[in-house]
Amino acid sequence: MTFDVPEDRRYLESHEWAHEADDVVRVGITDFAQDELGDVVFVELPDEGDSLTRETEFGVIESIKAVSDLYAPVGGEVVSVNEALFDSPELVNDDPFGEGWMLEIDPDDAGELEALLSAEEYEDQIA
């Protein structure tokens, strides 16, 4: 089975993705992760204004199969959360790189993105 791994993002080994645009880093989980989880039924996210540290837990995702922690790809302040997920967590399954995004971070150090896996490196990990 092949999974969508957009080239314009960076990845954590724990299956979160990060995409920088307009000095903000949007975060979600990968196509592979949502497939492994199965039907997502609940997402717990931080509040706007919360401060995150790179590679530390920022929330929880629950599916019919499992409960998993979510990890921040970069440190910084949460500037936006995808409130649509509270009523429609299935957006994570339907469109993990689009409407299923989770939060946006104003990064403390944009250079932290460079430490993440490239699309090619992430594809090798899930192969």
Short mmCIF file of C-alpha atoms in Angstrom, two decimals:
data_model
loop_
_atom_site.label_atom_id
_atom_site.label_comp_id
_atom_site.label_asym_id
_atom_site.label_seq_id
_atom_site.Cartn_x
_atom_site.Cartn_y
_atom_site.Cartn_z
CA MET A 1 0.00 0.00 0.00
CA THR A 2 1.28 3.47 -0.81
CA PHE A 3 0.66 6.55 1.27
CA ASP A 4 0.58 10.21 0.38
CA VAL A 5 3.78 11.95 1.58
CA PRO A 6 3.80 15.54 0.30
CA GLU A 7 7.27 16.84 -0.59
CA ASP A 8 6.53 20.32 0.83
CA ARG A 9 6.42 19.11 4.45
CA ARG A 10 8.81 17.84 7.10
CA TYR A 11 8.05 14.84 9.32
CA LEU A 12 8.60 13.48 12.81
CA GLU A 13 9.35 9.78 13.28
CA SER A 14 6.16 9.71 15.38
CA HIS A 15 4.15 10.52 12.19
CA GLU A 16 3.33 14.20 12.60
CA TRP A 17 3.91 16.57 9.69
CA ALA A 18 4.90 20.23 9.64
CA HIS A 19 4.36 22.76 6.86
CA GLU A 20 5.69 26.31 7.05
CA ALA A 21 3.79 29.15 5.38
CA ASP A 22 3.75 32.86 6.25
CA ASP A 23 6.06 32.32 9.26
CA VAL A 24 3.58 29.87 10.84
CA VAL A 25 4.01 26.10 11.04
CA ARG A 26 0.84 24.07 10.45
CA VAL A 27 0.84 20.61 12.06
CA GLY A 28 -1.12 17.41 11.54
CA ILE A 29 -0.65 13.65 11.32
CA THR A 30 0.36 11.75 8.22
CA ASP A 31 -1.70 9.63 5.87
CA PHE A 32 0.17 6.58 7.19
CA ALA A 33 -0.70 7.49 10.82
CA GLN A 34 -4.40 8.00 10.16
CA ASP A 35 -4.52 4.69 8.28
CA GLU A 36 -2.83 2.86 11.17
CA LEU A 37 -5.19 4.44 13.71
CA GLY A 38 -8.39 3.66 11.83
CA ASP A 39 -11.50 5.76 12.32
CA VAL A 40 -10.63 8.80 14.44
CA VAL A 41 -13.32 9.54 17.02
CA PHE A 42 -11.73 12.21 19.26
CA VAL A 43 -8.92 14.77 19.16
CA GLU A 44 -7.62 16.69 22.18
CA LEU A 45 -5.60 19.79 21.27
CA PRO A 46 -3.88 22.57 23.23
CA ASP A 47 -5.37 26.03 23.66
CA GLU A 48 -4.37 29.03 21.59
CA GLY A 49 -1.59 30.83 23.42
CA ASP A 50 -0.11 27.63 24.88
CA SER A 51 3.64 27.26 24.59
CA LEU A 52 5.01 24.02 23.09
CA THR A 53 8.46 22.47 23.19
CA ARG A 54 9.79 20.54 20.20
CA GLU A 55 9.12 16.78 20.32
CA THR A 56 6.97 16.97 23.46
CA GLU A 57 3.34 15.93 23.71
CA PHE A 58 0.77 18.53 22.67
CA GLY A 59 -2.40 16.45 22.55
CA VAL A 60 -4.11 13.11 22.10
CA ILE A 61 -5.84 11.41 19.20
CA GLU A 62 -8.29 8.56 19.80
CA SER A 63 -9.58 6.09 17.25
CA ILE A 64 -11.66 2.94 17.34
CA LYS A 65 -8.35 1.02 17.64
CA ALA A 66 -6.06 3.09 19.86
CA VAL A 67 -5.25 6.23 21.79
CA SER A 68 -2.03 7.99 20.75
CA ASP A 69 -0.12 11.01 21.94
CA LEU A 70 0.63 13.82 19.48
CA TYR A 71 4.08 15.46 19.42
CA ALA A 72 5.13 18.98 18.42
CA PRO A 73 7.52 19.10 15.46
CA VAL A 74 8.72 22.57 16.52
CA GLY A 75 8.59 24.64 19.67
CA GLY A 76 6.65 27.88 19.90
CA GLU A 77 3.29 29.43 20.65
CA VAL A 78 0.02 27.87 19.47
CA VAL A 79 -1.63 30.57 17.37
CA SER A 80 -4.54 28.53 16.02
CA VAL A 81 -6.27 25.19 16.53
CA ASN A 82 -8.57 23.45 14.06
CA GLU A 83 -11.80 23.64 16.03
CA ALA A 84 -13.63 21.76 13.25
CA LEU A 85 -11.96 18.58 14.58
CA PHE A 86 -13.88 18.81 17.86
CA ASP A 87 -17.18 18.19 16.04
CA SER A 88 -15.77 16.28 13.06
CA PRO A 89 -12.66 14.33 14.08
CA GLU A 90 -13.08 12.16 10.98
CA LEU A 91 -11.56 15.03 8.96
CA VAL A 92 -8.20 13.61 10.07
CA ASN A 93 -9.02 10.40 8.16
CA ASP A 94 -10.66 12.11 5.20
CA ASP A 95 -7.99 14.77 4.55
CA PRO A 96 -4.95 14.50 6.88
CA PHE A 97 -2.89 17.07 4.93
CA GLY A 98 -5.76 19.51 4.33
CA GLU A 99 -8.95 19.95 6.34
CA GLY A 100 -7.64 17.53 8.97
CA TRP A 101 -4.78 19.81 10.12
CA MET A 102 -4.55 20.18 13.90
CA LEU A 103 -2.79 23.37 14.95
CA GLU A 104 -0.59 26.24 13.88
CA ILE A 105 2.53 27.28 15.76
CA ASP A 106 4.49 30.52 15.71
CA PRO A 107 7.91 28.84 15.93
CA ASP A 108 10.58 29.95 18.39
CA ASP A 109 13.25 28.71 15.97
CA ALA A 110 12.25 28.05 12.35
CA GLY A 111 15.54 26.18 11.99
CA GLU A 112 14.00 23.32 13.97
CA LEU A 113 12.15 22.34 10.79
CA GLU A 114 15.44 21.41 9.16
CA ALA A 115 16.04 18.78 11.86
CA LEU A 116 12.88 16.92 10.85
CA LEU A 117 12.70 14.12 8.30
CA SER A 118 12.36 15.01 4.63
CA ALA A 119 9.55 13.38 2.65
CA GLU A 120 12.04 10.87 1.22
CA GLU A 121 13.41 10.01 4.68
CA TYR A 122 9.88 9.59 6.05
CA GLU A 123 8.89 7.36 3.10
CA ASP A 124 11.91 5.16 3.87
CA GLN A 125 10.75 4.91 7.49
CA ILE A 126 7.24 3.70 6.64
CA ALA A 127 8.28 1.43 3.75
#
